[in-house]
Amino acid sequence: SVAYDVYRNDRIIATQYGTTFTDTPENGATGRLRYTVRAADVRGNRSASPAPVAVNGPSLDIETPIAYGATWKYLDDGSNQGTAWRTGTFADTTWPAGPAVLGWGGTQKTTIGATRPITTYFRRSFTVADADQVKLLELQATFTQGAVLYVNGIEAGRWNMPAGTITSTTPASSYVGGSEDEATKSFAVPGDLLVDGTNTIAVEVHGWRAASGKVSFDLEATTRGANGDDTAPTAPTLTATEGPTG
């Protein structure tokens, strides 16, 4: 039988007895990569190496500018904040602040919402040194019922919310409970929404009715690099030939 030695950046990373192999970031496949394959027979004879195939690995994590448990500005007085609050230029100096998880009716770190309004607003800014290097801003959020998320004033995603204009009296589309309500919601935001310097994430969390018994919010933001390829490389040309038997 024939085995195949798989090389990445001139180092062997696997020996396969089939003709397919999948590399992963968990196996070290990040950044700029070169692959080649050599065939080996049972006697240990190996083929010549074909020309390596150069690819870019999956996007690298640049940093996590907002971690779970970070401190957020919030407004929980039931007022309608319109649209200005979503932008980076909005003055939130009078808003209170506290570490996530923020909310009421659960195991939150910061208890808010004395009047239990339908809508609660959250804001936090972070810095990006070179926005051109960011391909993706990945938001991993936990919140009850529904929410709309904004990056630098532009909507980046909504979950369990109706289409169209959202106001402070808009309830979530439906009641969500159990594991679905507690699950992390992921939002992939294009890197071109970011700018060099200060950027702002704004989130409005909506209960399914006024005076909801439980509301919570937390969020993690990760910037990912712009070095990933969108298409797979073509297969290398086979150069090994079958030797004499005997």
PDB file of C-alpha atoms in Angstrom:
ATOM      1  CA  SER A   1       0.000   0.000   0.000  1.00  0.00           C
ATOM      2  CA  VAL A   2       1.009   3.610  -0.473  1.00  0.00           C
ATOM      3  CA  ALA A   3       1.099   6.206   2.287  1.00  0.00           C
ATOM      4  CA  TYR A   4       1.194   9.965   1.797  1.00  0.00           C
ATOM      5  CA  ASP A   5       3.300  12.282   3.949  1.00  0.00           C
ATOM      6  CA  VAL A   6       1.726  15.724   4.205  1.00  0.00           C
ATOM      7  CA  TYR A   7       4.145  18.641   4.695  1.00  0.00           C
ATOM      8  CA  ARG A   8       3.258  22.106   5.897  1.00  0.00           C
ATOM      9  CA  ASN A   9       5.967  24.757   5.688  1.00  0.00           C
ATOM     10  CA  ASP A  10       8.564  22.012   5.053  1.00  0.00           C
ATOM     11  CA  ARG A  11       7.615  19.986   8.143  1.00  0.00           C
ATOM     12  CA  ILE A  12       5.652  16.734   8.080  1.00  0.00           C
ATOM     13  CA  ILE A  13       2.330  17.080   9.883  1.00  0.00           C
ATOM     14  CA  ALA A  14       0.480  13.896   8.928  1.00  0.00           C
ATOM     15  CA  THR A  15       0.733  10.542   7.176  1.00  0.00           C
ATOM     16  CA  GLN A  16      -2.384   9.505   5.294  1.00  0.00           C
ATOM     17  CA  TYR A  17      -3.393   6.252   3.580  1.00  0.00           C
ATOM     18  CA  GLY A  18      -6.165   8.023   1.707  1.00  0.00           C
ATOM     19  CA  THR A  19      -5.965  10.832  -0.836  1.00  0.00           C
ATOM     20  CA  THR A  20      -7.614  13.576   1.232  1.00  0.00           C
ATOM     21  CA  PHE A  21      -6.452  15.496   4.283  1.00  0.00           C
ATOM     22  CA  THR A  22      -8.006  18.376   6.223  1.00  0.00           C
ATOM     23  CA  ASP A  23      -5.848  20.797   8.166  1.00  0.00           C
ATOM     24  CA  THR A  24      -7.315  22.995  10.904  1.00  0.00           C
ATOM     25  CA  PRO A  25      -6.354  26.047  12.962  1.00  0.00           C
ATOM     26  CA  GLU A  26      -6.328  23.780  16.015  1.00  0.00           C
ATOM     27  CA  ASN A  27      -3.556  21.851  14.270  1.00  0.00           C
ATOM     28  CA  GLY A  28      -1.581  25.041  13.646  1.00  0.00           C
ATOM     29  CA  ALA A  29      -2.946  25.979  10.207  1.00  0.00           C
ATOM     30  CA  THR A  30      -2.905  29.762  10.482  1.00  0.00           C
ATOM     31  CA  GLY A  31      -1.036  32.497   8.657  1.00  0.00           C
ATOM     32  CA  ARG A  32       0.836  31.984   5.399  1.00  0.00           C
ATOM     33  CA  LEU A  33       1.170  28.285   4.582  1.00  0.00           C
ATOM     34  CA  ARG A  34       2.879  26.033   2.008  1.00  0.00           C
ATOM     35  CA  TYR A  35       1.795  22.428   1.489  1.00  0.00           C
ATOM     36  CA  THR A  36       3.251  19.524  -0.407  1.00  0.00           C
ATOM     37  CA  VAL A  37       2.807  15.727  -0.377  1.00  0.00           C
ATOM     38  CA  ARG A  38       5.222  12.820  -0.863  1.00  0.00           C
ATOM     39  CA  ALA A  39       4.179   9.232  -1.516  1.00  0.00           C
ATOM     40  CA  ALA A  40       5.905   6.412   0.392  1.00  0.00           C
ATOM     41  CA  ASP A  41       5.788   2.649  -0.235  1.00  0.00           C
ATOM     42  CA  VAL A  42       6.064  -0.135   2.321  1.00  0.00           C
ATOM     43  CA  ARG A  43       9.864  -0.212   1.913  1.00  0.00           C
ATOM     44  CA  GLY A  44      10.154   3.456   2.850  1.00  0.00           C
ATOM     45  CA  ASN A  45      10.892   4.708  -0.659  1.00  0.00           C
ATOM     46  CA  ARG A  46       9.532   8.205  -1.167  1.00  0.00           C
ATOM     47  CA  SER A  47       8.595  10.138  -4.247  1.00  0.00           C
ATOM     48  CA  ALA A  48      10.047  13.484  -5.197  1.00  0.00           C
ATOM     49  CA  SER A  49       8.203  16.460  -3.719  1.00  0.00           C
ATOM     50  CA  PRO A  50       5.891  18.326  -6.102  1.00  0.00           C
ATOM     51  CA  ALA A  51       5.998  22.105  -6.101  1.00  0.00           C
ATOM     52  CA  PRO A  52       4.397  23.383  -2.874  1.00  0.00           C
ATOM     53  CA  VAL A  53       0.981  24.979  -2.911  1.00  0.00           C
ATOM     54  CA  ALA A  54       0.945  28.343  -1.120  1.00  0.00           C
ATOM     55  CA  VAL A  55      -2.214  29.423   0.689  1.00  0.00           C
ATOM     56  CA  ASN A  56      -3.267  31.800   3.424  1.00  0.00           C
ATOM     57  CA  GLY A  57      -4.731  30.123   6.485  1.00  0.00           C
ATOM     58  CA  PRO A  58      -7.938  31.096   8.276  1.00  0.00           C
ATOM     59  CA  SER A  59      -8.164  34.604   9.620  1.00  0.00           C
ATOM     60  CA  LEU A  60      -6.085  35.126  12.731  1.00  0.00           C
ATOM     61  CA  ASP A  61      -7.422  36.598  15.924  1.00  0.00           C
ATOM     62  CA  ILE A  62      -5.906  40.055  16.284  1.00  0.00           C
ATOM     63  CA  GLU A  63      -7.273  40.827  19.722  1.00  0.00           C
ATOM     64  CA  THR A  64     -10.355  40.772  21.938  1.00  0.00           C
ATOM     65  CA  PRO A  65     -10.981  44.460  22.615  1.00  0.00           C
ATOM     66  CA  ILE A  66     -14.140  43.713  24.608  1.00  0.00           C
ATOM     67  CA  ALA A  67     -14.179  40.636  26.848  1.00  0.00           C
ATOM     68  CA  TYR A  68     -17.112  39.066  28.636  1.00  0.00           C
ATOM     69  CA  GLY A  69     -17.646  40.828  31.922  1.00  0.00           C
ATOM     70  CA  ALA A  70     -16.494  44.217  30.596  1.00  0.00           C
ATOM     71  CA  THR A  71     -17.965  47.453  31.945  1.00  0.00           C
ATOM     72  CA  TRP A  72     -20.723  48.992  29.842  1.00  0.00           C
ATOM     73  CA  LYS A  73     -22.583  52.291  29.903  1.00  0.00           C
ATOM     74  CA  TYR A  74     -26.325  51.687  30.113  1.00  0.00           C
ATOM     75  CA  LEU A  75     -29.661  53.485  30.215  1.00  0.00           C
ATOM     76  CA  ASP A  76     -32.622  51.767  31.828  1.00  0.00           C
ATOM     77  CA  ASP A  77     -35.140  54.567  32.451  1.00  0.00           C
ATOM     78  CA  GLY A  78     -37.601  53.582  29.716  1.00  0.00           C
ATOM     79  CA  SER A  79     -36.933  56.647  27.558  1.00  0.00           C
ATOM     80  CA  ASN A  80     -36.851  56.521  23.767  1.00  0.00           C
ATOM     81  CA  GLN A  81     -33.281  57.346  22.705  1.00  0.00           C
ATOM     82  CA  GLY A  82     -34.035  57.616  18.988  1.00  0.00           C
ATOM     83  CA  THR A  83     -30.952  56.995  16.810  1.00  0.00           C
ATOM     84  CA  ALA A  84     -28.228  59.370  18.026  1.00  0.00           C
ATOM     85  CA  TRP A  85     -27.248  57.067  20.928  1.00  0.00           C
ATOM     86  CA  ARG A  86     -25.904  54.492  18.451  1.00  0.00           C
ATOM     87  CA  THR A  87     -23.025  56.645  17.205  1.00  0.00           C
ATOM     88  CA  GLY A  88     -19.538  57.141  18.544  1.00  0.00           C
ATOM     89  CA  THR A  89     -20.055  60.894  18.923  1.00  0.00           C
ATOM     90  CA  PHE A  90     -23.004  60.525  21.300  1.00  0.00           C
ATOM     91  CA  ALA A  91     -22.305  61.937  24.782  1.00  0.00           C
ATOM     92  CA  ASP A  92     -23.042  59.166  27.281  1.00  0.00           C
ATOM     93  CA  THR A  93     -21.214  60.757  30.207  1.00  0.00           C
ATOM     94  CA  THR A  94     -24.408  60.910  32.284  1.00  0.00           C
ATOM     95  CA  TRP A  95     -25.236  57.248  31.741  1.00  0.00           C
ATOM     96  CA  PRO A  96     -24.418  54.917  34.637  1.00  0.00           C
ATOM     97  CA  ALA A  97     -21.918  52.092  34.097  1.00  0.00           C
ATOM     98  CA  GLY A  98     -21.365  48.607  35.443  1.00  0.00           C
ATOM     99  CA  PRO A  99     -19.707  45.292  34.637  1.00  0.00           C
ATOM    100  CA  ALA A 100     -21.596  42.615  32.720  1.00  0.00           C
ATOM    101  CA  VAL A 101     -23.632  40.560  33.139  1.00  0.00           C
ATOM    102  CA  LEU A 102     -26.085  43.464  33.456  1.00  0.00           C
ATOM    103  CA  GLY A 103     -29.805  42.983  33.985  1.00  0.00           C
ATOM    104  CA  TRP A 104     -32.408  41.879  36.459  1.00  0.00           C
ATOM    105  CA  GLY A 105     -34.224  38.729  37.544  1.00  0.00           C
ATOM    106  CA  GLY A 106     -31.199  36.415  37.193  1.00  0.00           C
ATOM    107  CA  THR A 107     -27.600  35.947  38.312  1.00  0.00           C
ATOM    108  CA  GLN A 108     -26.383  39.273  36.919  1.00  0.00           C
ATOM    109  CA  LYS A 109     -23.298  41.049  38.250  1.00  0.00           C
ATOM    110  CA  THR A 110     -24.856  44.512  37.925  1.00  0.00           C
ATOM    111  CA  THR A 111     -28.548  44.833  38.751  1.00  0.00           C
ATOM    112  CA  ILE A 112     -30.331  47.464  36.694  1.00  0.00           C
ATOM    113  CA  GLY A 113     -33.871  48.203  35.503  1.00  0.00           C
ATOM    114  CA  ALA A 114     -35.740  49.378  38.574  1.00  0.00           C
ATOM    115  CA  THR A 115     -38.813  50.051  36.393  1.00  0.00           C
ATOM    116  CA  ARG A 116     -38.218  47.005  34.148  1.00  0.00           C
ATOM    117  CA  PRO A 117     -38.635  48.863  30.822  1.00  0.00           C
ATOM    118  CA  ILE A 118     -39.207  47.089  27.516  1.00  0.00           C
ATOM    119  CA  THR A 119     -35.916  48.465  26.138  1.00  0.00           C
ATOM    120  CA  THR A 120     -32.525  48.867  27.800  1.00  0.00           C
ATOM    121  CA  TYR A 121     -29.593  50.543  26.014  1.00  0.00           C
ATOM    122  CA  PHE A 122     -25.906  49.609  26.275  1.00  0.00           C
ATOM    123  CA  ARG A 123     -22.743  51.253  24.881  1.00  0.00           C
ATOM    124  CA  ARG A 124     -19.009  50.609  24.953  1.00  0.00           C
ATOM    125  CA  SER A 125     -16.090  51.982  22.917  1.00  0.00           C
ATOM    126  CA  PHE A 126     -12.805  50.331  22.006  1.00  0.00           C
ATOM    127  CA  THR A 127      -9.704  51.209  20.014  1.00  0.00           C
ATOM    128  CA  VAL A 128      -8.442  49.724  16.739  1.00  0.00           C
ATOM    129  CA  ALA A 129      -4.875  50.566  15.775  1.00  0.00           C
ATOM    130  CA  ASP A 130      -5.133  49.666  12.070  1.00  0.00           C
ATOM    131  CA  ALA A 131      -8.641  49.008  10.772  1.00  0.00           C
ATOM    132  CA  ASP A 132      -7.317  47.945   7.343  1.00  0.00           C
ATOM    133  CA  GLN A 133      -5.903  44.799   8.972  1.00  0.00           C
ATOM    134  CA  VAL A 134      -9.314  43.701  10.276  1.00  0.00           C
ATOM    135  CA  LYS A 135     -11.345  41.444   8.013  1.00  0.00           C
ATOM    136  CA  LEU A 136     -14.050  40.593  10.536  1.00  0.00           C
ATOM    137  CA  LEU A 137     -15.399  41.822  13.848  1.00  0.00           C
ATOM    138  CA  GLU A 138     -16.976  38.854  15.574  1.00  0.00           C
ATOM    139  CA  LEU A 139     -19.567  39.611  18.258  1.00  0.00           C
ATOM    140  CA  GLN A 140     -20.578  36.870  20.681  1.00  0.00           C
ATOM    141  CA  ALA A 141     -23.503  38.104  22.747  1.00  0.00           C
ATOM    142  CA  THR A 142     -25.732  36.718  25.459  1.00  0.00           C
ATOM    143  CA  PHE A 143     -29.027  38.477  26.080  1.00  0.00           C
ATOM    144  CA  THR A 144     -32.608  37.652  26.914  1.00  0.00           C
ATOM    145  CA  GLN A 145     -35.408  37.869  24.370  1.00  0.00           C
ATOM    146  CA  GLY A 146     -34.455  40.275  21.520  1.00  0.00           C
ATOM    147  CA  ALA A 147     -31.743  42.760  20.587  1.00  0.00           C
ATOM    148  CA  VAL A 148     -30.401  45.034  17.844  1.00  0.00           C
ATOM    149  CA  LEU A 149     -26.644  45.664  17.605  1.00  0.00           C
ATOM    150  CA  TYR A 150     -24.845  48.622  16.018  1.00  0.00           C
ATOM    151  CA  VAL A 151     -21.203  49.316  15.185  1.00  0.00           C
ATOM    152  CA  ASN A 152     -20.320  52.990  14.756  1.00  0.00           C
ATOM    153  CA  GLY A 153     -23.977  53.837  14.258  1.00  0.00           C
ATOM    154  CA  ILE A 154     -24.643  51.194  11.590  1.00  0.00           C
ATOM    155  CA  GLU A 155     -26.859  48.221  12.312  1.00  0.00           C
ATOM    156  CA  ALA A 156     -24.726  45.070  12.502  1.00  0.00           C
ATOM    157  CA  GLY A 157     -27.442  42.554  13.320  1.00  0.00           C
ATOM    158  CA  ARG A 158     -30.710  41.868  15.092  1.00  0.00           C
ATOM    159  CA  TRP A 159     -32.094  38.778  16.777  1.00  0.00           C
ATOM    160  CA  ASN A 160     -35.734  37.967  17.587  1.00  0.00           C
ATOM    161  CA  MET A 161     -36.784  41.453  16.572  1.00  0.00           C
ATOM    162  CA  PRO A 162     -39.282  42.546  13.901  1.00  0.00           C
ATOM    163  CA  ALA A 163     -38.171  44.125  10.634  1.00  0.00           C
ATOM    164  CA  GLY A 164     -38.348  47.853  10.160  1.00  0.00           C
ATOM    165  CA  THR A 165     -37.985  50.748  12.570  1.00  0.00           C
ATOM    166  CA  ILE A 166     -37.326  49.877  16.208  1.00  0.00           C
ATOM    167  CA  THR A 167     -38.333  52.172  19.080  1.00  0.00           C
ATOM    168  CA  SER A 168     -38.214  51.888  22.851  1.00  0.00           C
ATOM    169  CA  THR A 169     -41.755  50.448  22.875  1.00  0.00           C
ATOM    170  CA  THR A 170     -41.012  47.703  20.331  1.00  0.00           C
ATOM    171  CA  PRO A 171     -41.159  44.301  22.044  1.00  0.00           C
ATOM    172  CA  ALA A 172     -39.162  41.275  20.981  1.00  0.00           C
ATOM    173  CA  SER A 173     -40.841  39.268  18.231  1.00  0.00           C
ATOM    174  CA  SER A 174     -41.677  36.365  20.526  1.00  0.00           C
ATOM    175  CA  TYR A 175     -41.042  34.933  23.936  1.00  0.00           C
ATOM    176  CA  VAL A 176     -37.865  32.828  24.044  1.00  0.00           C
ATOM    177  CA  GLY A 177     -37.096  30.619  26.995  1.00  0.00           C
ATOM    178  CA  GLY A 178     -34.851  27.828  28.208  1.00  0.00           C
ATOM    179  CA  SER A 179     -31.629  26.915  26.444  1.00  0.00           C
ATOM    180  CA  GLU A 180     -32.388  29.040  23.363  1.00  0.00           C
ATOM    181  CA  ASP A 181     -32.705  32.157  25.482  1.00  0.00           C
ATOM    182  CA  GLU A 182     -29.421  31.391  27.279  1.00  0.00           C
ATOM    183  CA  ALA A 183     -27.479  30.473  24.132  1.00  0.00           C
ATOM    184  CA  THR A 184     -24.733  32.718  22.763  1.00  0.00           C
ATOM    185  CA  LYS A 185     -25.728  34.613  19.624  1.00  0.00           C
ATOM    186  CA  SER A 186     -23.015  35.222  17.022  1.00  0.00           C
ATOM    187  CA  PHE A 187     -22.796  38.198  14.672  1.00  0.00           C
ATOM    188  CA  ALA A 188     -20.146  38.480  11.940  1.00  0.00           C
ATOM    189  CA  VAL A 189     -19.551  42.167  11.224  1.00  0.00           C
ATOM    190  CA  PRO A 190     -17.518  43.275   8.162  1.00  0.00           C
ATOM    191  CA  GLY A 191     -14.230  44.845   9.161  1.00  0.00           C
ATOM    192  CA  ASP A 192     -14.862  47.840   6.925  1.00  0.00           C
ATOM    193  CA  LEU A 193     -17.328  49.192   9.503  1.00  0.00           C
ATOM    194  CA  LEU A 194     -14.353  49.898  11.768  1.00  0.00           C
ATOM    195  CA  VAL A 195     -12.103  52.948  11.719  1.00  0.00           C
ATOM    196  CA  ASP A 196      -8.636  53.688  13.024  1.00  0.00           C
ATOM    197  CA  GLY A 197      -8.930  54.857  16.611  1.00  0.00           C
ATOM    198  CA  THR A 198     -12.150  54.807  18.625  1.00  0.00           C
ATOM    199  CA  ASN A 199     -15.055  52.542  17.653  1.00  0.00           C
ATOM    200  CA  THR A 200     -18.369  52.095  19.435  1.00  0.00           C
ATOM    201  CA  ILE A 201     -20.669  49.110  19.891  1.00  0.00           C
ATOM    202  CA  ALA A 202     -24.235  49.958  20.892  1.00  0.00           C
ATOM    203  CA  VAL A 203     -26.882  47.385  21.766  1.00  0.00           C
ATOM    204  CA  GLU A 204     -30.556  47.733  22.595  1.00  0.00           C
ATOM    205  CA  VAL A 205     -32.081  44.757  24.412  1.00  0.00           C
ATOM    206  CA  HIS A 206     -35.858  44.332  24.203  1.00  0.00           C
ATOM    207  CA  GLY A 207     -38.097  42.288  26.440  1.00  0.00           C
ATOM    208  CA  TRP A 208     -41.049  40.425  25.020  1.00  0.00           C
ATOM    209  CA  ARG A 209     -43.391  42.648  27.070  1.00  0.00           C
ATOM    210  CA  ALA A 210     -43.261  45.512  29.533  1.00  0.00           C
ATOM    211  CA  ALA A 211     -41.996  44.538  32.999  1.00  0.00           C
ATOM    212  CA  SER A 212     -40.362  41.325  31.789  1.00  0.00           C
ATOM    213  CA  GLY A 213     -39.329  39.158  34.700  1.00  0.00           C
ATOM    214  CA  LYS A 214     -35.763  38.740  33.440  1.00  0.00           C
ATOM    215  CA  VAL A 215     -33.373  40.733  31.261  1.00  0.00           C
ATOM    216  CA  SER A 216     -29.624  40.205  30.875  1.00  0.00           C
ATOM    217  CA  PHE A 217     -26.777  41.331  28.628  1.00  0.00           C
ATOM    218  CA  ASP A 218     -23.107  40.532  28.038  1.00  0.00           C
ATOM    219  CA  LEU A 219     -20.926  40.656  24.918  1.00  0.00           C
ATOM    220  CA  GLU A 220     -17.468  39.728  23.660  1.00  0.00           C
ATOM    221  CA  ALA A 221     -15.904  41.351  20.581  1.00  0.00           C
ATOM    222  CA  THR A 222     -12.969  39.826  18.664  1.00  0.00           C
ATOM    223  CA  THR A 223     -11.170  41.312  15.668  1.00  0.00           C
ATOM    224  CA  ARG A 224      -9.910  38.834  13.065  1.00  0.00           C
ATOM    225  CA  GLY A 225      -7.146  39.421  10.555  1.00  0.00           C
ATOM    226  CA  ALA A 226      -7.430  39.954   6.833  1.00  0.00           C
ATOM    227  CA  ASN A 227      -5.163  37.130   5.706  1.00  0.00           C
ATOM    228  CA  GLY A 228      -7.687  34.344   5.097  1.00  0.00           C
ATOM    229  CA  ASP A 229      -8.365  32.893   1.646  1.00  0.00           C
ATOM    230  CA  ASP A 230     -11.911  32.509   0.365  1.00  0.00           C
ATOM    231  CA  THR A 231     -11.187  29.656  -2.079  1.00  0.00           C
ATOM    232  CA  ALA A 232      -9.335  26.375  -1.743  1.00  0.00           C
ATOM    233  CA  PRO A 233      -6.104  25.815  -3.698  1.00  0.00           C
ATOM    234  CA  THR A 234      -5.987  23.553  -6.756  1.00  0.00           C
ATOM    235  CA  ALA A 235      -4.554  20.072  -6.308  1.00  0.00           C
ATOM    236  CA  PRO A 236      -0.788  19.672  -6.812  1.00  0.00           C
ATOM    237  CA  THR A 237       0.464  17.777  -9.850  1.00  0.00           C
ATOM    238  CA  LEU A 238       1.355  14.174  -9.097  1.00  0.00           C
ATOM    239  CA  THR A 239       5.014  13.450  -9.816  1.00  0.00           C
ATOM    240  CA  ALA A 240       5.522  10.052  -8.146  1.00  0.00           C
ATOM    241  CA  THR A 241       5.771   7.046 -10.485  1.00  0.00           C
ATOM    242  CA  GLU A 242       5.425   3.359  -9.710  1.00  0.00           C
ATOM    243  CA  GLY A 243       8.774   1.600  -9.403  1.00  0.00           C
ATOM    244  CA  PRO A 244       9.636  -1.943 -10.467  1.00  0.00           C
ATOM    245  CA  THR A 245       8.209  -4.810  -8.457  1.00  0.00           C
ATOM    246  CA  GLY A 246      10.026  -7.836  -7.170  1.00  0.00           C
TER     247      GLY A 246
END
